[in-house]
Short mmCIF file of C-alpha atoms in Angstrom, two decimals:
data_model
loop_
_atom_site.label_atom_id
_atom_site.label_comp_id
_atom_site.label_asym_id
_atom_site.label_seq_id
_atom_site.Cartn_x
_atom_site.Cartn_y
_atom_site.Cartn_z
CA MET A 7 -16.18 -23.01 0.70
CA ALA A 8 -17.65 -21.09 4.10
CA THR A 9 -21.18 -20.45 2.92
CA TYR A 10 -21.50 -23.87 0.57
CA GLN A 11 -20.80 -25.55 3.49
CA TRP A 12 -23.85 -23.43 5.44
CA LEU A 13 -26.54 -23.78 2.67
CA LYS A 14 -26.08 -27.33 2.13
CA LEU A 15 -27.58 -28.14 5.19
CA VAL A 16 -30.83 -26.70 4.30
CA PHE A 17 -30.83 -26.06 0.55
CA TYR A 18 -30.48 -28.67 -2.51
CA TRP A 19 -30.39 -28.40 -6.57
CA PRO A 20 -27.81 -29.81 -9.35
CA LEU A 21 -24.64 -27.94 -9.70
CA MET A 22 -25.59 -25.84 -6.61
CA LYS A 23 -21.33 -25.82 -4.96
CA VAL A 24 -20.64 -24.34 -8.51
CA ASP A 25 -23.65 -21.76 -8.79
CA VAL A 26 -22.12 -20.58 -5.34
CA GLN A 27 -19.29 -20.65 -5.66
CA ASN A 28 -19.77 -18.19 -8.71
CA LEU A 29 -22.28 -16.08 -6.48
CA VAL A 30 -19.57 -15.69 -4.05
CA ARG A 31 -17.15 -15.02 -6.30
CA GLU A 32 -19.05 -12.08 -7.54
CA CYS A 33 -20.29 -10.73 -4.98
CA ALA A 34 -19.41 -6.57 -4.71
CA THR A 35 -19.81 -6.24 -1.46
CA CYS A 36 -16.96 -8.89 -0.61
CA GLN A 37 -14.69 -7.84 -3.97
CA ARG A 38 -13.98 -4.62 -2.11
CA ASN A 39 -13.62 -5.58 1.60
CA LYS A 40 -12.21 -8.90 1.10
CA THR A 41 -8.44 -9.23 1.26
CA GLU A 42 -6.33 -10.99 -1.85
CA ASN A 43 -4.23 -14.15 -0.95
CA VAL A 44 -1.96 -13.49 -3.52
CA HIS A 45 1.62 -12.89 -3.24
CA TYR A 46 2.05 -9.62 -4.78
CA PRO A 47 0.90 -8.67 -8.38
CA GLY A 48 3.69 -7.31 -11.14
CA LEU A 49 7.02 -8.23 -11.58
CA LEU A 50 9.86 -6.29 -10.62
CA GLN A 51 10.88 -4.33 -13.00
CA PRO A 52 14.55 -2.20 -12.73
CA LEU A 53 14.72 0.86 -14.08
CA PRO A 54 17.62 1.03 -17.10
CA ILE A 55 21.21 2.03 -15.26
CA PRO A 56 22.32 5.44 -15.90
CA ASP A 57 25.07 5.81 -17.76
CA LEU A 58 26.81 9.08 -16.46
CA ALA A 59 27.63 9.56 -12.89
CA TRP A 60 25.10 12.17 -11.92
CA SER A 61 23.15 12.67 -14.54
CA GLN A 62 19.49 10.57 -12.52
CA ILE A 63 18.80 11.55 -9.16
CA THR A 64 15.89 10.52 -6.93
CA MET A 65 15.15 13.02 -4.00
CA ASP A 66 12.47 12.24 -1.45
CA PHE A 67 11.86 13.54 2.98
CA ILE A 68 11.96 12.35 5.73
CA GLU A 69 9.35 14.22 7.80
CA GLY A 70 8.29 13.53 11.63
CA LEU A 71 11.81 14.96 13.53
CA PRO A 72 12.05 16.75 16.46
CA MET A 73 12.83 19.97 16.22
CA SER A 74 16.92 20.58 15.73
CA GLU A 75 18.91 23.48 15.50
CA HIS A 76 15.59 24.90 13.99
CA LYS A 77 15.75 21.70 11.52
CA ASN A 78 12.73 19.02 11.57
CA VAL A 79 13.23 17.52 7.44
CA ILE A 80 16.31 16.33 6.09
CA LEU A 81 15.98 15.69 2.14
CA VAL A 82 18.08 12.95 0.78
CA VAL A 83 19.11 13.31 -2.55
CA VAL A 84 20.98 9.76 -4.00
CA ASP A 85 22.99 9.75 -7.47
CA ARG A 86 21.26 6.53 -9.06
CA LEU A 87 24.63 5.80 -10.38
CA THR A 88 27.52 6.02 -7.91
CA LYS A 89 24.41 5.77 -4.52
CA TYR A 90 26.25 8.58 -3.23
CA ALA A 91 24.08 10.92 -1.56
CA HIS A 92 23.84 14.37 0.40
CA PHE A 93 21.59 15.19 3.34
CA LEU A 94 20.14 17.71 3.80
CA ALA A 95 18.06 19.92 6.49
CA LEU A 96 15.03 22.21 6.46
CA ALA A 97 12.45 23.42 8.73
CA HIS A 98 8.80 23.32 7.96
CA PRO A 99 6.77 24.85 6.73
CA PHE A 100 9.11 24.72 3.41
CA THR A 101 7.93 25.94 -0.19
CA PRO A 102 9.08 24.59 -3.57
CA SER A 103 11.69 27.75 -4.01
CA ASP A 104 12.78 26.59 -0.76
CA VAL A 105 14.17 23.26 -1.63
CA VAL A 106 15.10 24.22 -4.98
CA LYS A 107 17.16 26.89 -3.26
CA ILE A 108 18.29 24.09 -0.95
CA PHE A 109 19.51 21.91 -3.88
CA LEU A 110 21.37 24.43 -6.25
CA ASP A 111 23.66 25.52 -3.00
CA SER A 112 24.04 21.94 -2.04
CA VAL A 113 24.06 18.96 -5.34
CA TYR A 114 24.31 21.52 -8.34
CA LYS A 115 27.06 23.59 -7.73
CA LEU A 116 28.54 20.20 -7.67
CA HIS A 117 27.32 17.84 -9.71
CA GLY A 118 25.26 20.34 -12.38
CA LEU A 119 21.53 19.30 -13.51
CA PRO A 120 20.37 16.59 -14.05
CA SER A 121 18.47 14.84 -16.72
CA LEU A 122 16.40 13.04 -14.46
CA ILE A 123 15.02 13.10 -11.11
CA ILE A 124 12.90 10.45 -9.38
CA SER A 125 10.35 11.81 -6.78
CA ASP A 126 7.29 10.23 -5.45
CA ARG A 127 4.09 13.01 -5.13
CA ASP A 128 5.17 15.04 -2.18
CA ARG A 129 3.28 18.19 -2.45
CA ILE A 130 6.78 19.51 -3.45
CA PHE A 131 7.36 17.58 -6.21
CA THR A 132 4.35 17.98 -7.66
CA SER A 133 3.28 22.27 -7.76
CA ASN A 134 3.39 24.44 -11.01
CA VAL A 135 6.89 26.23 -9.31
CA TRP A 136 8.97 22.41 -9.27
CA GLN A 137 7.47 21.91 -12.49
CA ASP A 138 8.12 24.44 -14.74
CA LEU A 139 11.52 24.97 -13.73
CA PHE A 140 12.83 22.09 -13.94
CA LYS A 141 11.15 21.30 -16.96
CA SER A 142 12.47 24.99 -18.40
CA LEU A 143 16.06 23.71 -18.23
CA GLY A 144 15.21 20.57 -19.63
CA VAL A 145 14.95 18.00 -16.65
CA THR A 146 12.68 15.15 -16.86
CA LEU A 147 10.81 14.60 -14.04
CA ARG A 148 9.28 11.37 -12.85
CA LEU A 149 6.58 10.77 -10.64
CA SER A 150 5.78 7.53 -9.20
CA THR A 151 3.13 6.02 -9.52
CA THR A 152 -0.17 6.94 -6.75
CA TYR A 153 -0.11 4.35 -4.16
CA HIS A 154 3.82 2.67 -5.35
CA PRO A 155 6.67 3.89 -3.72
CA GLN A 156 8.77 1.44 -4.42
CA THR A 157 9.07 3.70 -7.83
CA ASP A 158 12.14 5.23 -5.64
CA GLY A 159 13.43 2.36 -2.97
CA GLN A 160 16.30 3.13 -3.44
CA THR A 161 15.59 6.83 -1.26
CA GLU A 162 13.40 5.09 0.83
CA ARG A 163 16.40 2.45 1.49
CA VAL A 164 19.01 5.49 1.90
CA ASN A 165 16.15 7.08 4.15
CA GLN A 166 16.46 3.41 6.63
CA CYS A 167 20.20 3.72 6.85
CA LEU A 168 20.15 7.38 7.74
CA GLU A 169 17.32 6.79 9.90
CA ASN A 170 19.24 4.15 11.82
CA TYR A 171 22.66 5.85 12.24
CA LEU A 172 21.10 8.83 13.50
CA ARG A 173 18.99 6.70 16.15
CA CYS A 174 22.07 5.39 17.00
CA MET A 175 23.96 8.16 17.61
CA THR A 176 21.31 10.03 19.07
CA SER A 177 18.83 8.03 21.37
CA MET A 178 20.13 9.86 24.45
CA ALA A 179 19.42 13.00 23.15
CA PRO A 180 17.31 12.84 19.40
CA ARG A 181 17.24 16.57 19.52
CA LYS A 182 21.21 16.91 19.01
CA TRP A 183 20.74 15.01 15.43
CA TYR A 184 21.20 18.26 13.38
CA SER A 185 24.94 18.15 14.60
CA TRP A 186 25.20 14.84 13.53
CA LEU A 187 23.93 14.97 9.64
CA PRO A 188 27.19 15.66 8.21
CA MET A 189 28.83 12.62 9.90
CA ALA A 190 26.18 10.48 8.41
CA GLU A 191 26.65 11.55 4.91
CA TYR A 192 30.54 10.81 5.15
CA TRP A 193 29.59 7.85 6.88
CA TYR A 194 26.78 6.83 4.17
CA ASN A 195 28.83 7.48 1.16
CA SER A 196 32.13 5.47 2.60
CA SER A 197 30.50 2.32 3.93
CA TYR A 198 30.71 -0.45 0.92
CA HIS A 199 27.48 -0.69 -1.40
CA THR A 200 26.61 -4.96 -2.18
CA SER A 201 25.20 -3.47 -5.62
CA LEU A 202 28.67 -1.18 -6.78
CA ASN A 203 31.19 -3.73 -5.03
CA MET A 204 33.10 -0.63 -3.53
CA THR A 205 32.17 2.25 -1.72
CA PRO A 206 30.25 5.39 -3.38
CA PHE A 207 32.78 7.70 -2.44
CA GLN A 208 35.35 5.46 -4.24
CA ALA A 209 32.47 5.17 -7.30
CA VAL A 210 32.26 9.58 -7.12
CA TYR A 211 36.07 10.25 -6.93
CA GLY A 212 37.85 6.65 -8.32
CA MET A 213 39.54 6.16 -4.89
CA PRO A 214 38.95 4.86 -1.83
CA PRO A 215 37.97 6.91 1.55
CA PRO A 216 40.47 8.49 3.39
CA HIS A 217 40.66 7.13 6.90
CA ILE A 218 39.85 10.29 9.55
CA THR A 219 43.24 9.13 11.34
CA GLU A 220 44.73 8.30 8.05
CA SER A 221 48.05 10.62 7.70
CA GLN A 222 47.86 12.22 4.22
CA LEU A 223 51.44 12.40 3.12
CA PRO A 224 51.80 14.72 -0.21
CA ARG A 225 52.00 12.73 -3.42
CA THR A 226 53.37 13.45 -6.76
CA ILE A 227 51.01 13.09 -9.72
CA THR A 228 53.07 11.52 -12.52
CA GLU A 229 49.72 10.01 -15.16
CA GLU A 230 48.89 11.50 -18.18
CA VAL A 231 45.24 12.87 -18.04
CA ARG A 232 44.75 10.14 -21.21
CA GLN A 233 45.00 7.70 -18.66
CA VAL A 234 43.55 9.26 -15.66
CA LEU A 235 40.51 8.99 -18.53
CA GLN A 236 40.75 6.19 -19.38
CA GLN A 237 40.47 4.60 -16.01
CA ARG A 238 38.01 6.76 -14.98
CA GLN A 239 35.81 5.34 -17.89
CA GLN A 240 36.72 2.14 -16.64
CA ALA A 241 35.66 2.16 -13.01
CA THR A 242 32.49 3.20 -14.99
CA GLU A 243 32.32 0.14 -16.55
CA VAL A 244 32.95 -2.20 -13.96
CA ILE A 245 29.97 -0.23 -11.88
CA LYS A 246 27.28 -0.67 -14.21
CA GLU A 247 28.54 -3.68 -14.51
CA ASN A 248 28.07 -4.79 -10.79
CA LEU A 249 24.95 -2.96 -10.86
CA SER A 250 23.78 -4.96 -13.74
CA LYS A 251 24.23 -8.06 -11.96
CA ALA A 252 22.59 -6.70 -8.77
CA GLN A 253 19.46 -5.43 -10.23
CA ALA A 254 19.50 -9.25 -12.05
CA ARG A 255 19.79 -10.96 -9.01
CA MET A 256 17.34 -8.65 -6.94
CA LYS A 257 14.28 -9.65 -9.63
CA ARG A 258 15.13 -13.00 -9.10
CA TYR A 259 14.53 -13.17 -5.71
CA ALA A 260 11.99 -10.81 -5.96
CA ASP A 261 10.08 -12.62 -8.27
CA LEU A 262 9.56 -15.53 -6.39
CA ASN A 263 7.14 -13.81 -3.76
CA ARG A 264 5.40 -11.43 -7.04
CA SER A 265 2.57 -12.57 -9.30
CA GLU A 266 1.91 -11.77 -12.99
CA ARG A 267 -0.94 -9.67 -13.19
CA SER A 268 -2.39 -7.56 -16.43
CA PHE A 269 -5.40 -5.78 -17.78
CA LEU A 270 -6.94 -5.23 -20.68
CA GLU A 271 -8.15 -1.72 -21.73
CA GLY A 272 -11.36 -1.55 -21.01
CA ASP A 273 -11.68 -4.24 -17.83
CA MET A 274 -13.16 -3.26 -14.50
CA VAL A 275 -11.10 -2.75 -11.93
CA TYR A 276 -11.09 -2.76 -8.23
CA LEU A 277 -8.89 0.59 -6.24
CA LYS A 278 -7.19 -0.35 -3.04
CA VAL A 279 -6.07 3.50 -0.89
CA GLN A 280 -4.88 3.44 1.55
CA PRO A 281 -7.60 5.17 5.43
CA TYR A 282 -6.50 8.09 6.19
CA ARG A 283 -4.20 9.93 8.12
CA HIS A 284 -2.29 12.63 9.20
CA THR A 285 1.61 13.07 9.69
CA SER A 286 1.19 12.94 13.12
CA LEU A 287 -1.52 11.22 14.24
CA GLY A 288 -1.47 7.57 15.29
CA LEU A 289 -3.81 5.07 14.23
CA HIS A 290 -7.23 6.02 14.51
CA ASN A 291 -10.05 2.41 15.69
CA SER A 292 -11.98 2.80 12.49
CA LEU A 293 -9.18 1.92 10.22
CA LYS A 294 -9.43 -1.44 10.78
CA LEU A 295 -13.68 -1.50 9.46
CA HIS A 296 -12.90 0.67 6.16
CA SER A 297 -12.91 -0.75 2.63
CA ARG A 298 -10.16 -1.97 1.62
CA TYR A 299 -11.24 -1.38 -1.94
CA TYR A 300 -13.10 1.12 -3.73
CA GLY A 301 -14.74 0.89 -7.45
CA PRO A 302 -15.03 -0.26 -9.93
CA PHE A 303 -13.14 1.96 -12.25
CA ARG A 304 -12.57 1.41 -15.87
CA ILE A 305 -9.60 0.65 -17.40
CA VAL A 306 -8.41 3.59 -20.09
CA GLN A 307 -4.83 3.02 -20.84
CA ARG A 308 -1.23 0.88 -20.02
CA VAL A 309 0.95 3.19 -18.88
CA GLY A 310 4.74 0.48 -19.61
CA ASN A 311 4.51 -2.56 -18.22
CA LEU A 312 3.10 -2.80 -14.78
CA ALA A 313 1.01 0.37 -14.40
CA TYR A 314 -2.60 1.69 -15.42
CA ARG A 315 -5.02 4.77 -16.28
CA LEU A 316 -8.51 4.31 -14.45
CA LEU A 317 -11.39 6.58 -15.28
CA LEU A 318 -11.91 8.03 -11.65
CA PRO A 319 -14.47 10.41 -10.62
CA GLU A 320 -14.29 13.91 -12.23
CA HIS A 321 -14.16 15.48 -8.59
CA CYS A 322 -11.15 13.43 -7.74
CA ASN A 323 -8.35 14.74 -7.23
CA LEU A 324 -6.39 11.50 -7.41
CA HIS A 325 -3.42 11.53 -10.39
CA PRO A 326 -5.51 8.53 -12.09
CA VAL A 327 -2.14 6.37 -12.91
CA PHE A 328 -1.74 3.40 -10.80
CA HIS A 329 0.70 0.14 -9.91
CA VAL A 330 -0.77 -2.62 -10.84
CA SER A 331 0.14 -3.79 -7.04
CA ARG A 332 -2.93 -0.91 -6.45
CA LEU A 333 -5.90 -2.68 -8.55
CA LYS A 334 -7.69 -5.86 -8.20
CA LYS A 335 -10.25 -7.19 -11.80
CA HIS A 336 -13.82 -7.15 -10.55
CA ILE A 337 -15.57 -10.21 -11.31
CA GLY A 338 -19.19 -10.96 -13.20
CA ASN A 339 -20.51 -8.68 -15.58
CA LYS A 340 -23.15 -6.44 -13.19
CA VAL A 341 -21.47 -3.60 -11.75
CA ILE A 342 -22.91 -1.94 -8.11
CA PRO A 343 -22.61 1.65 -8.21
CA ALA A 344 -19.70 2.10 -4.80
CA PRO A 345 -19.58 4.55 -2.46
CA GLY A 346 -17.09 7.41 -3.76
CA LEU A 347 -13.53 8.19 -3.28
CA PRO A 348 -12.71 9.59 -0.42
CA LEU A 349 -11.39 12.91 -0.29
CA VAL A 350 -7.65 12.52 -0.26
CA ASP A 351 -4.72 14.59 -1.37
CA ASP A 352 -1.99 13.21 -3.83
CA GLU A 353 0.24 11.22 -1.49
CA GLY A 354 -3.74 9.12 -0.31
CA ASN A 355 -4.34 11.33 2.48
CA VAL A 356 -7.78 12.26 3.89
CA LYS A 357 -7.27 15.92 2.64
CA THR A 358 -8.39 17.32 6.37
CA GLU A 359 -7.31 20.97 8.42
CA PRO A 360 -8.13 21.75 11.51
CA VAL A 361 -11.26 23.67 12.29
CA ALA A 362 -11.48 23.83 15.72
CA VAL A 363 -9.40 23.06 19.08
CA LEU A 364 -11.44 20.85 21.70
CA ALA A 365 -8.92 21.32 24.94
CA ARG A 366 -5.61 22.14 25.80
CA ARG A 367 -2.88 21.04 27.92
CA VAL A 368 0.73 20.91 28.76
CA VAL A 369 2.24 18.15 28.74
CA PRO A 370 6.29 16.54 30.24
CA ARG A 371 8.83 15.73 27.43
CA ASN A 372 12.78 16.16 27.32
CA ASN A 373 12.71 18.07 30.58
CA GLU A 374 10.03 20.41 28.70
CA HIS A 375 6.89 21.54 29.44
CA VAL A 376 5.02 21.02 25.99
CA ALA A 377 1.75 22.97 25.16
CA GLN A 378 -0.93 20.56 23.15
CA TRP A 379 -4.32 21.33 21.24
CA LEU A 380 -6.83 18.96 21.27
CA VAL A 381 -7.79 19.24 17.58
CA GLN A 382 -10.93 18.41 15.56
CA TRP A 383 -10.32 17.93 11.64
CA ALA A 384 -12.21 18.92 8.79
CA ASN A 385 -13.50 16.00 6.55
CA LEU A 386 -13.52 13.41 9.93
CA PRO A 387 -15.72 13.30 12.25
CA GLU A 388 -15.61 14.49 16.29
CA GLU A 389 -14.39 11.54 17.71
CA ALA A 390 -11.42 11.42 15.50
CA ALA A 391 -9.53 14.66 17.36
CA THR A 392 -6.41 13.91 18.40
CA TRP A 393 -3.69 15.47 20.13
CA GLU A 394 -1.09 17.86 18.49
CA ASP A 395 1.12 19.93 20.37
CA TYR A 396 0.78 23.49 19.34
CA LYS A 397 3.49 24.87 17.57
CA PHE A 398 3.52 21.53 15.18
CA ILE A 399 -0.51 23.25 14.15
CA CYS A 400 1.27 26.58 13.92
CA SER A 401 3.56 26.05 11.61
CA VAL A 402 2.21 23.40 9.27
CA PHE A 403 -0.98 25.72 9.80
CA PRO A 404 0.29 29.44 10.16
CA SER A 405 -3.26 30.55 8.97
CA PHE A 406 -5.18 28.53 11.53
CA ASN A 407 -6.27 30.80 14.59
CA PRO A 408 -9.35 29.09 16.92
#
């Protein structure tokens, strides 16, 4: 231990090493700023497998896409049982009502209402419109714990697949991605899924996906309806069994690199939050020197197996339930007042908006000339100003008039 090695050159007292170790362990500054060298806290907790197709779905947005046919966002909707997915294009700025409409037009008309929707804490999914509508329809909404998107790891993985596909198909012309979206959806749904041991297409329709070049010969269906339903039920049981095996296998391997961690009500813990960021901003130099943990805060309730509710300051607008991986136990009996939590939104980004334009420029991009502003952000210092596309600022902050 470095501190002890330095001190023993000058001082000595009985049990000196133990005293120094306790001093370092209980140091509030060290606990807030030093990285934990431990396995990822919290063992894997797979969600229960649903009994019916499209009874439980997950949702997420893919942001930051170039404008294509007046669209720059993709809403990804995935069925938890069959892994079948729909990719729906949107354009900023969009409202909860816009997302509800595209969901009804593209998902509800095909599969009906689910009993459960799992999503992150995007402003759309936490809005009163979204919450009130689906709760009135009897749909349970399950939101991820703050800073823990792994709750909806399924959609995150589908997002990666879709982004990889579009990157391969449009790398030379990225603004053409919208025209590839239907093919991307068919490609994903007709691709073999290791957890299912079949394709999502086959899991939904009970037959392999037809090849584009396959000739469709007329066929006479002579099987009785009862046999069809029986085969369908058998196929569903096979899917559930395959998913159970896949979940057990993933949990076994994931837990090799995880550590079990738990707390008691009343424990004081530090909270790990994300440094400020903005969807279109690059990293700032000062992020490296930000405190890694805030607090300590008192645990008031255990929520499920891996989440805890904290007693946060009244002015803090963070959802108070956090995954165990975001928490670290406070060592020692002394509680030193800490700097307050940063003003952040539900996604962990500093709550900010443009307040001034410091400069203007035009830059070439894809054979076009793009107007940009050097934007100063609220709650951030002037040196944190960033160059942003003029069209982006106008679309996301329509009331901003410098």
